Amino acid sequence: KRNTYYSRSVSAHKIEWNITENLKFCGVELIIFGNRSVDYAYLIPFIPFWSAQSYNGDIDNLQLFGEICYSKDKIKVYSSLFIDEWRPEWTFDKINRNWFGYQLGLVKSNFLKKNDNFQFEYTWTDHRVYRHRFPINDSYSNGYSLGFWAGPHSEEILFIYEITNNNFTVNFQATNVKRGELTNKMLNEQYNESQEADFYKRYNNIHESRTIYSMKLEKEVFVKGKVYLESQFITWRNPGFNPKVPYMRKNYIEKLSFNMGLNYHVGLKL
C-alpha cells in the first residue's frame, strides 16, 4: 500500500481583558481546515472567524472558547466554556445546536494550614464536540483529542491536596473519569436537524469509568534532587473500552501499585 497525506491547518486568535485587578476574561476563536492551502482570511487577526468560515461555505470546523478567572490573595476560581457548534437563534429550542463543553475549577493556598495547596476541577464535554462531518477537520492529532485529554462524551472530577514541610512534600490525588461511545451513527445523527434534541441519552449504558487514588511522598536531596515514593489504587469498570466500537465488558479491574524514583536536575551551559 501507499500512504496519502493531506494538508491540515489550525488558526486561532485570542483577546484578553483585565476587567479588574482580580478579574480576567479571555475569548478565543479557533478554526480547523484541511485539504487546501493556507486560507489568508484566517491570518488577519481582526476578522471574526465566524464570518470568514461562513463566507467560505461553512465547511471548516469553528470552535469558540470563553474563560473567566478570579484571583485574590491565596485563592483562584476559574470557569471556561467550549463551543464547537452553536446556532444562537436555536439556543433555547428543543432542537438546537448547543454542542458545549465546560470546566469549573478552584485553587486555594493555605487551605487547611500554612504551605499547603488544594485544587478542585470538574470538566464535562458533550458527545457532539471535537468531531466534524469532514474527518480532516476533527479536533484530533494522531488519534489524540486536542484540549481535554478524555475527549468528547466524557467527564472528569479531580481533587489534589499537597502540603510541604521541612523539605518533605506529601501529595494526595483523587480522580474519577467517565467516557461514553462515539460511533459513526452518532456522528451522522448530530447533523440531522429533524432529530429531537434528546435523541441520544448520555452514555446510553455503554461507557467506561476509572477511579484513581494516589499518595506521593517526596523529599529534596542533594540540593538539586528529589526522591519519591508513591502508591496508587485504581478501580476500572469496562477496561479496554473502544468508543468507536463500544460494548460492555463484564470484567472489572482493581489494582494497587507502588512506585519509587529519583529526579536530579543538572544545569548545562551551552
PDB file of C-alpha atoms in Angstrom:
ATOM      1  CA  LYS A   1       0.000   0.000   0.000  1.00  0.00           C
ATOM      2  CA  ARG A   2       0.953   3.664  -0.263  1.00  0.00           C
ATOM      3  CA  ASN A   3       0.068   6.357   2.251  1.00  0.00           C
ATOM      4  CA  THR A   4      -1.677   9.518   1.129  1.00  0.00           C
ATOM      5  CA  TYR A   5      -1.179  12.706   3.123  1.00  0.00           C
ATOM      6  CA  TYR A   6      -3.391  15.791   3.194  1.00  0.00           C
ATOM      7  CA  SER A   7      -2.545  19.293   4.358  1.00  0.00           C
ATOM      8  CA  ARG A   8      -4.292  20.396   7.539  1.00  0.00           C
ATOM      9  CA  SER A   9      -4.156  23.763   9.306  1.00  0.00           C
ATOM     10  CA  VAL A  10      -5.241  25.281  12.602  1.00  0.00           C
ATOM     11  CA  SER A  11      -5.592  29.048  13.113  1.00  0.00           C
ATOM     12  CA  ALA A  12      -6.562  30.853  16.290  1.00  0.00           C
ATOM     13  CA  HIS A  13      -6.712  34.297  17.814  1.00  0.00           C
ATOM     14  CA  LYS A  14      -7.372  35.419  21.373  1.00  0.00           C
ATOM     15  CA  ILE A  15      -8.432  38.535  23.225  1.00  0.00           C
ATOM     16  CA  GLU A  16      -7.680  39.119  26.907  1.00  0.00           C
ATOM     17  CA  TRP A  17      -9.467  41.684  29.054  1.00  0.00           C
ATOM     18  CA  ASN A  18      -8.410  42.550  32.597  1.00  0.00           C
ATOM     19  CA  ILE A  19     -11.822  43.661  33.836  1.00  0.00           C
ATOM     20  CA  THR A  20     -10.472  44.492  37.284  1.00  0.00           C
ATOM     21  CA  GLU A  21      -7.255  43.844  39.141  1.00  0.00           C
ATOM     22  CA  ASN A  22      -8.598  40.431  40.191  1.00  0.00           C
ATOM     23  CA  LEU A  23     -10.996  39.528  37.362  1.00  0.00           C
ATOM     24  CA  LYS A  24      -9.841  38.473  33.890  1.00  0.00           C
ATOM     25  CA  PHE A  25     -11.698  37.345  30.763  1.00  0.00           C
ATOM     26  CA  CYS A  26     -10.296  35.524  27.713  1.00  0.00           C
ATOM     27  CA  GLY A  27     -12.041  34.848  24.418  1.00  0.00           C
ATOM     28  CA  VAL A  28     -10.698  32.594  21.663  1.00  0.00           C
ATOM     29  CA  GLU A  29     -11.742  31.683  18.136  1.00  0.00           C
ATOM     30  CA  LEU A  30     -10.119  28.603  16.580  1.00  0.00           C
ATOM     31  CA  ILE A  31     -10.627  27.216  13.089  1.00  0.00           C
ATOM     32  CA  ILE A  32      -9.556  23.814  11.709  1.00  0.00           C
ATOM     33  CA  PHE A  33      -9.480  23.274   7.955  1.00  0.00           C
ATOM     34  CA  GLY A  34      -7.741  20.964   5.518  1.00  0.00           C
ATOM     35  CA  ASN A  35      -7.190  19.626   2.016  1.00  0.00           C
ATOM     36  CA  ARG A  36      -6.296  23.080   0.721  1.00  0.00           C
ATOM     37  CA  SER A  37      -3.577  25.691   1.053  1.00  0.00           C
ATOM     38  CA  VAL A  38      -3.450  28.222   3.874  1.00  0.00           C
ATOM     39  CA  ASP A  39      -6.539  30.441   3.872  1.00  0.00           C
ATOM     40  CA  TYR A  40      -5.342  34.043   4.073  1.00  0.00           C
ATOM     41  CA  ALA A  41      -8.628  35.229   5.603  1.00  0.00           C
ATOM     42  CA  TYR A  42      -7.710  33.290   8.727  1.00  0.00           C
ATOM     43  CA  LEU A  43      -4.371  35.094   9.011  1.00  0.00           C
ATOM     44  CA  ILE A  44      -5.948  38.507   9.596  1.00  0.00           C
ATOM     45  CA  PRO A  45      -6.284  38.806  13.378  1.00  0.00           C
ATOM     46  CA  PHE A  46      -9.162  41.309  13.444  1.00  0.00           C
ATOM     47  CA  ILE A  47     -11.525  39.403  11.114  1.00  0.00           C
ATOM     48  CA  PRO A  48     -14.011  37.172  13.023  1.00  0.00           C
ATOM     49  CA  PHE A  49     -13.526  33.538  12.010  1.00  0.00           C
ATOM     50  CA  TRP A  50     -17.284  33.040  12.481  1.00  0.00           C
ATOM     51  CA  SER A  51     -17.968  35.285   9.474  1.00  0.00           C
ATOM     52  CA  ALA A  52     -14.977  34.106   7.440  1.00  0.00           C
ATOM     53  CA  GLN A  53     -15.870  30.410   7.628  1.00  0.00           C
ATOM     54  CA  SER A  54     -19.480  31.181   6.659  1.00  0.00           C
ATOM     55  CA  TYR A  55     -18.148  33.096   3.656  1.00  0.00           C
ATOM     56  CA  ASN A  56     -16.051  30.028   2.740  1.00  0.00           C
ATOM     57  CA  GLY A  57     -19.143  27.825   2.606  1.00  0.00           C
ATOM     58  CA  ASP A  58     -19.370  26.639   6.233  1.00  0.00           C
ATOM     59  CA  ILE A  59     -17.105  23.651   5.536  1.00  0.00           C
ATOM     60  CA  ASP A  60     -14.494  24.281   8.246  1.00  0.00           C
ATOM     61  CA  ASN A  61     -14.611  23.463  11.952  1.00  0.00           C
ATOM     62  CA  LEU A  62     -15.064  26.620  14.029  1.00  0.00           C
ATOM     63  CA  GLN A  63     -14.617  26.466  17.806  1.00  0.00           C
ATOM     64  CA  LEU A  64     -15.171  29.186  20.388  1.00  0.00           C
ATOM     65  CA  PHE A  65     -13.708  29.425  23.891  1.00  0.00           C
ATOM     66  CA  GLY A  66     -14.533  31.707  26.764  1.00  0.00           C
ATOM     67  CA  GLU A  67     -12.811  31.764  30.150  1.00  0.00           C
ATOM     68  CA  ILE A  68     -13.246  33.916  33.208  1.00  0.00           C
ATOM     69  CA  CYS A  69     -10.862  33.837  36.146  1.00  0.00           C
ATOM     70  CA  TYR A  70     -10.987  35.488  39.554  1.00  0.00           C
ATOM     71  CA  SER A  71      -7.906  35.508  41.781  1.00  0.00           C
ATOM     72  CA  LYS A  72      -7.256  37.238  45.071  1.00  0.00           C
ATOM     73  CA  ASP A  73      -4.748  36.594  47.808  1.00  0.00           C
ATOM     74  CA  LYS A  74      -4.481  32.791  48.146  1.00  0.00           C
ATOM     75  CA  ILE A  75      -7.486  31.746  46.062  1.00  0.00           C
ATOM     76  CA  LYS A  76      -8.203  31.368  42.357  1.00  0.00           C
ATOM     77  CA  VAL A  77     -11.576  30.467  40.823  1.00  0.00           C
ATOM     78  CA  TYR A  78     -11.938  29.820  37.107  1.00  0.00           C
ATOM     79  CA  SER A  79     -14.559  28.678  34.629  1.00  0.00           C
ATOM     80  CA  SER A  80     -14.401  28.080  30.889  1.00  0.00           C
ATOM     81  CA  LEU A  81     -16.921  27.285  28.163  1.00  0.00           C
ATOM     82  CA  PHE A  82     -16.057  25.458  24.935  1.00  0.00           C
ATOM     83  CA  ILE A  83     -18.462  25.833  21.985  1.00  0.00           C
ATOM     84  CA  ASP A  84     -17.984  23.553  18.998  1.00  0.00           C
ATOM     85  CA  GLU A  85     -21.294  24.341  17.349  1.00  0.00           C
ATOM     86  CA  TRP A  86     -23.868  26.955  18.207  1.00  0.00           C
ATOM     87  CA  ARG A  87     -26.847  28.488  16.485  1.00  0.00           C
ATOM     88  CA  PRO A  88     -27.861  31.474  18.667  1.00  0.00           C
ATOM     89  CA  GLU A  89     -31.482  31.641  17.494  1.00  0.00           C
ATOM     90  CA  TRP A  90     -31.963  27.960  18.470  1.00  0.00           C
ATOM     91  CA  THR A  91     -30.213  28.182  21.851  1.00  0.00           C
ATOM     92  CA  PHE A  92     -33.313  27.561  23.994  1.00  0.00           C
ATOM     93  CA  ASP A  93     -35.259  25.443  21.480  1.00  0.00           C
ATOM     94  CA  LYS A  94     -35.790  21.714  21.926  1.00  0.00           C
ATOM     95  CA  ILE A  95     -33.966  21.142  18.645  1.00  0.00           C
ATOM     96  CA  ASN A  96     -30.722  23.098  18.948  1.00  0.00           C
ATOM     97  CA  ARG A  97     -27.031  23.189  18.114  1.00  0.00           C
ATOM     98  CA  ASN A  98     -25.677  23.586  21.649  1.00  0.00           C
ATOM     99  CA  TRP A  99     -22.520  21.470  21.374  1.00  0.00           C
ATOM    100  CA  PHE A 100     -20.746  22.559  24.513  1.00  0.00           C
ATOM    101  CA  GLY A 101     -18.087  21.566  26.993  1.00  0.00           C
ATOM    102  CA  TYR A 102     -17.277  23.346  30.220  1.00  0.00           C
ATOM    103  CA  GLN A 103     -14.826  23.364  33.110  1.00  0.00           C
ATOM    104  CA  LEU A 104     -15.046  24.651  36.692  1.00  0.00           C
ATOM    105  CA  GLY A 105     -12.052  24.941  38.975  1.00  0.00           C
ATOM    106  CA  LEU A 106     -10.773  26.196  42.306  1.00  0.00           C
ATOM    107  CA  VAL A 107      -7.197  26.566  43.599  1.00  0.00           C
ATOM    108  CA  LYS A 108      -6.582  27.562  47.219  1.00  0.00           C
ATOM    109  CA  SER A 109      -3.271  28.030  49.041  1.00  0.00           C
ATOM    110  CA  ASN A 110      -3.075  27.754  52.832  1.00  0.00           C
ATOM    111  CA  PHE A 111      -6.262  25.704  52.652  1.00  0.00           C
ATOM    112  CA  LEU A 112      -6.004  23.854  55.960  1.00  0.00           C
ATOM    113  CA  LYS A 113      -2.643  25.096  57.172  1.00  0.00           C
ATOM    114  CA  LYS A 114       0.363  27.063  56.010  1.00  0.00           C
ATOM    115  CA  ASN A 115       2.315  25.797  52.963  1.00  0.00           C
ATOM    116  CA  ASP A 116      -0.474  23.609  51.607  1.00  0.00           C
ATOM    117  CA  ASN A 117      -2.430  23.763  48.333  1.00  0.00           C
ATOM    118  CA  PHE A 118      -5.855  22.443  47.355  1.00  0.00           C
ATOM    119  CA  GLN A 119      -7.253  22.110  43.845  1.00  0.00           C
ATOM    120  CA  PHE A 120     -10.669  21.046  42.592  1.00  0.00           C
ATOM    121  CA  GLU A 121     -11.584  20.746  38.921  1.00  0.00           C
ATOM    122  CA  TYR A 122     -14.593  19.386  37.021  1.00  0.00           C
ATOM    123  CA  THR A 123     -14.697  19.004  33.227  1.00  0.00           C
ATOM    124  CA  TRP A 124     -17.700  17.951  31.100  1.00  0.00           C
ATOM    125  CA  THR A 125     -17.977  17.519  27.305  1.00  0.00           C
ATOM    126  CA  ASP A 126     -20.913  16.810  25.017  1.00  0.00           C
ATOM    127  CA  HIS A 127     -20.654  13.804  22.692  1.00  0.00           C
ATOM    128  CA  ARG A 128     -21.029  16.070  19.628  1.00  0.00           C
ATOM    129  CA  VAL A 129     -17.945  18.234  20.207  1.00  0.00           C
ATOM    130  CA  TYR A 130     -14.491  17.721  18.616  1.00  0.00           C
ATOM    131  CA  ARG A 131     -15.778  15.638  15.678  1.00  0.00           C
ATOM    132  CA  HIS A 132     -16.801  17.076  12.299  1.00  0.00           C
ATOM    133  CA  ARG A 133     -18.762  15.856   9.306  1.00  0.00           C
ATOM    134  CA  PHE A 134     -15.441  16.006   7.402  1.00  0.00           C
ATOM    135  CA  PRO A 135     -12.881  13.931   9.360  1.00  0.00           C
ATOM    136  CA  ILE A 136      -9.977  16.133   8.287  1.00  0.00           C
ATOM    137  CA  ASN A 137     -11.493  18.887  10.464  1.00  0.00           C
ATOM    138  CA  ASP A 138     -11.648  16.783  13.645  1.00  0.00           C
ATOM    139  CA  SER A 139     -10.004  18.185  16.809  1.00  0.00           C
ATOM    140  CA  TYR A 140      -7.588  15.293  16.995  1.00  0.00           C
ATOM    141  CA  SER A 141      -3.885  14.758  16.369  1.00  0.00           C
ATOM    142  CA  ASN A 142      -2.725  11.197  15.650  1.00  0.00           C
ATOM    143  CA  GLY A 143      -5.830   9.867  17.374  1.00  0.00           C
ATOM    144  CA  TYR A 144      -5.471  12.045  20.494  1.00  0.00           C
ATOM    145  CA  SER A 145      -8.009  14.758  21.274  1.00  0.00           C
ATOM    146  CA  LEU A 146      -6.780  18.354  21.440  1.00  0.00           C
ATOM    147  CA  GLY A 147      -7.554  20.116  24.698  1.00  0.00           C
ATOM    148  CA  PHE A 148      -9.324  17.888  27.230  1.00  0.00           C
ATOM    149  CA  TRP A 149      -7.408  14.604  27.307  1.00  0.00           C
ATOM    150  CA  ALA A 150     -10.513  12.381  27.634  1.00  0.00           C
ATOM    151  CA  GLY A 151     -12.108  13.929  24.530  1.00  0.00           C
ATOM    152  CA  PRO A 152     -15.830  14.235  23.767  1.00  0.00           C
ATOM    153  CA  HIS A 153     -18.628  12.432  25.605  1.00  0.00           C
ATOM    154  CA  SER A 154     -16.756  12.350  28.891  1.00  0.00           C
ATOM    155  CA  GLU A 155     -16.390  13.993  32.272  1.00  0.00           C
ATOM    156  CA  GLU A 156     -13.756  14.120  34.995  1.00  0.00           C
ATOM    157  CA  ILE A 157     -13.682  15.249  38.601  1.00  0.00           C
ATOM    158  CA  LEU A 158     -10.274  15.893  40.167  1.00  0.00           C
ATOM    159  CA  PHE A 159      -9.093  16.650  43.709  1.00  0.00           C
ATOM    160  CA  ILE A 160      -5.480  17.449  44.650  1.00  0.00           C
ATOM    161  CA  TYR A 161      -4.139  18.298  48.088  1.00  0.00           C
ATOM    162  CA  GLU A 162      -0.448  18.978  48.687  1.00  0.00           C
ATOM    163  CA  ILE A 163       1.478  20.069  51.751  1.00  0.00           C
ATOM    164  CA  THR A 164       5.193  20.858  52.174  1.00  0.00           C
ATOM    165  CA  ASN A 165       7.146  20.859  55.432  1.00  0.00           C
ATOM    166  CA  ASN A 166      10.909  20.569  56.122  1.00  0.00           C
ATOM    167  CA  ASN A 167      11.845  19.510  52.563  1.00  0.00           C
ATOM    168  CA  PHE A 168       9.077  16.897  52.583  1.00  0.00           C
ATOM    169  CA  THR A 169       6.088  17.158  50.237  1.00  0.00           C
ATOM    170  CA  VAL A 170       3.013  14.969  50.577  1.00  0.00           C
ATOM    171  CA  ASN A 171       0.615  14.891  47.627  1.00  0.00           C
ATOM    172  CA  PHE A 172      -2.858  13.316  47.669  1.00  0.00           C
ATOM    173  CA  GLN A 173      -4.876  12.944  44.462  1.00  0.00           C
ATOM    174  CA  ALA A 174      -8.290  11.520  43.651  1.00  0.00           C
ATOM    175  CA  THR A 175      -9.764  11.463  40.169  1.00  0.00           C
ATOM    176  CA  ASN A 176     -12.786   9.871  38.548  1.00  0.00           C
ATOM    177  CA  VAL A 177     -13.310   9.885  34.790  1.00  0.00           C
ATOM    178  CA  LYS A 178     -16.220   8.552  32.754  1.00  0.00           C
ATOM    179  CA  ARG A 179     -16.282   8.144  28.967  1.00  0.00           C
ATOM    180  CA  GLY A 180     -19.036   7.094  26.541  1.00  0.00           C
ATOM    181  CA  GLU A 181     -19.351   5.861  22.975  1.00  0.00           C
ATOM    182  CA  LEU A 182     -18.560   7.801  19.759  1.00  0.00           C
ATOM    183  CA  THR A 183     -19.996   5.833  16.844  1.00  0.00           C
ATOM    184  CA  ASN A 184     -20.390   6.875  13.203  1.00  0.00           C
ATOM    185  CA  LYS A 185     -24.161   6.625  13.652  1.00  0.00           C
ATOM    186  CA  MET A 186     -23.994   9.260  16.379  1.00  0.00           C
ATOM    187  CA  LEU A 187     -21.860  11.496  14.133  1.00  0.00           C
ATOM    188  CA  ASN A 188     -24.396  11.298  11.287  1.00  0.00           C
ATOM    189  CA  GLU A 189     -27.370  11.923  13.581  1.00  0.00           C
ATOM    190  CA  GLN A 190     -25.891  15.055  15.143  1.00  0.00           C
ATOM    191  CA  TYR A 191     -26.160  16.828  11.777  1.00  0.00           C
ATOM    192  CA  ASN A 192     -29.782  15.736  11.272  1.00  0.00           C
ATOM    193  CA  GLU A 193     -31.774  18.816  12.288  1.00  0.00           C
ATOM    194  CA  SER A 194     -35.070  16.884  12.217  1.00  0.00           C
ATOM    195  CA  GLN A 195     -33.954  14.791  15.211  1.00  0.00           C
ATOM    196  CA  GLU A 196     -35.213  15.673  18.667  1.00  0.00           C
ATOM    197  CA  ALA A 197     -32.679  17.290  20.964  1.00  0.00           C
ATOM    198  CA  ASP A 198     -32.731  14.271  23.294  1.00  0.00           C
ATOM    199  CA  PHE A 199     -32.428  11.617  20.556  1.00  0.00           C
ATOM    200  CA  TYR A 200     -29.406  10.224  22.368  1.00  0.00           C
ATOM    201  CA  LYS A 201     -29.198   9.739  26.113  1.00  0.00           C
ATOM    202  CA  ARG A 202     -25.817  10.417  27.647  1.00  0.00           C
ATOM    203  CA  TYR A 203     -23.663   7.259  27.985  1.00  0.00           C
ATOM    204  CA  ASN A 204     -26.613   5.084  26.904  1.00  0.00           C
ATOM    205  CA  ASN A 205     -25.436   2.419  29.411  1.00  0.00           C
ATOM    206  CA  ILE A 206     -22.299   1.793  27.301  1.00  0.00           C
ATOM    207  CA  HIS A 207     -19.326   3.503  28.891  1.00  0.00           C
ATOM    208  CA  GLU A 208     -16.200   3.085  30.969  1.00  0.00           C
ATOM    209  CA  SER A 209     -15.282   4.639  34.301  1.00  0.00           C
ATOM    210  CA  ARG A 210     -11.972   4.772  36.126  1.00  0.00           C
ATOM    211  CA  THR A 211     -11.126   5.985  39.620  1.00  0.00           C
ATOM    212  CA  ILE A 212      -7.577   6.581  40.865  1.00  0.00           C
ATOM    213  CA  TYR A 213      -6.448   7.370  44.407  1.00  0.00           C
ATOM    214  CA  SER A 214      -2.790   8.191  44.902  1.00  0.00           C
ATOM    215  CA  MET A 215      -0.449   9.357  47.652  1.00  0.00           C
ATOM    216  CA  LYS A 216       3.085  10.550  46.939  1.00  0.00           C
ATOM    217  CA  LEU A 217       5.835  11.373  49.433  1.00  0.00           C
ATOM    218  CA  GLU A 218       8.708  13.449  48.045  1.00  0.00           C
ATOM    219  CA  LYS A 219      11.898  14.688  49.708  1.00  0.00           C
ATOM    220  CA  GLU A 220      14.568  17.047  48.455  1.00  0.00           C
ATOM    221  CA  VAL A 221      18.069  15.518  48.375  1.00  0.00           C
ATOM    222  CA  PHE A 222      21.473  16.541  47.022  1.00  0.00           C
ATOM    223  CA  VAL A 223      20.411  20.216  46.655  1.00  0.00           C
ATOM    224  CA  LYS A 224      19.003  19.703  43.136  1.00  0.00           C
ATOM    225  CA  GLY A 225      17.472  16.262  43.533  1.00  0.00           C
ATOM    226  CA  LYS A 226      14.242  14.709  44.765  1.00  0.00           C
ATOM    227  CA  VAL A 227      13.464  11.162  45.819  1.00  0.00           C
ATOM    228  CA  TYR A 228       9.856   9.976  45.952  1.00  0.00           C
ATOM    229  CA  LEU A 229       7.663   7.046  46.967  1.00  0.00           C
ATOM    230  CA  GLU A 230       4.160   6.752  45.565  1.00  0.00           C
ATOM    231  CA  SER A 231       1.226   4.391  45.958  1.00  0.00           C
ATOM    232  CA  GLN A 232      -1.821   4.168  43.672  1.00  0.00           C
ATOM    233  CA  PHE A 233      -5.120   2.328  43.895  1.00  0.00           C
ATOM    234  CA  ILE A 234      -7.096   2.010  40.645  1.00  0.00           C
ATOM    235  CA  THR A 235     -10.612   0.728  40.007  1.00  0.00           C
ATOM    236  CA  TRP A 236     -11.619   0.409  36.357  1.00  0.00           C
ATOM    237  CA  ARG A 237     -15.001  -0.642  35.005  1.00  0.00           C
ATOM    238  CA  ASN A 238     -15.260  -1.865  31.407  1.00  0.00           C
ATOM    239  CA  PRO A 239     -11.473  -1.677  30.721  1.00  0.00           C
ATOM    240  CA  GLY A 240     -10.300  -1.738  27.115  1.00  0.00           C
ATOM    241  CA  PHE A 241     -13.342   0.283  26.054  1.00  0.00           C
ATOM    242  CA  ASN A 242     -13.252   1.497  22.436  1.00  0.00           C
ATOM    243  CA  PRO A 243     -15.604   4.489  21.903  1.00  0.00           C
ATOM    244  CA  LYS A 244     -15.861   3.813  18.161  1.00  0.00           C
ATOM    245  CA  VAL A 245     -16.802   0.128  18.627  1.00  0.00           C
ATOM    246  CA  PRO A 246     -18.396   0.156  22.090  1.00  0.00           C
ATOM    247  CA  TYR A 247     -19.642  -2.754  24.154  1.00  0.00           C
ATOM    248  CA  MET A 248     -19.819  -3.542  27.857  1.00  0.00           C
ATOM    249  CA  ARG A 249     -17.300  -5.971  29.298  1.00  0.00           C
ATOM    250  CA  LYS A 250     -18.091  -7.934  32.430  1.00  0.00           C
ATOM    251  CA  ASN A 251     -14.572  -7.762  33.827  1.00  0.00           C
ATOM    252  CA  TYR A 252     -13.598  -5.242  36.471  1.00  0.00           C
ATOM    253  CA  ILE A 253     -10.051  -4.273  37.444  1.00  0.00           C
ATOM    254  CA  GLU A 254      -8.732  -3.334  40.866  1.00  0.00           C
ATOM    255  CA  LYS A 255      -5.012  -2.632  41.130  1.00  0.00           C
ATOM    256  CA  LEU A 256      -2.684  -1.471  43.885  1.00  0.00           C
ATOM    257  CA  SER A 257       0.777  -0.327  42.777  1.00  0.00           C
ATOM    258  CA  PHE A 258       3.887   1.249  44.324  1.00  0.00           C
ATOM    259  CA  ASN A 259       6.403   3.467  42.562  1.00  0.00           C
ATOM    260  CA  MET A 260       9.707   4.925  43.657  1.00  0.00           C
ATOM    261  CA  GLY A 261      12.224   7.087  41.867  1.00  0.00           C
ATOM    262  CA  LEU A 262      14.881   9.758  41.909  1.00  0.00           C
ATOM    263  CA  ASN A 263      14.857  13.046  39.989  1.00  0.00           C
ATOM    264  CA  TYR A 264      18.004  15.134  39.663  1.00  0.00           C
ATOM    265  CA  HIS A 265      18.389  18.400  37.776  1.00  0.00           C
ATOM    266  CA  VAL A 266      21.686  19.031  36.015  1.00  0.00           C
ATOM    267  CA  GLY A 267      22.330  22.537  34.732  1.00  0.00           C
ATOM    268  CA  LEU A 268      24.116  22.635  31.379  1.00  0.00           C
ATOM    269  CA  LYS A 269      25.838  25.661  29.860  1.00  0.00           C
ATOM    270  CA  LEU A 270      25.716  25.892  26.083  1.00  0.00           C
TER     271      LEU A 270
END
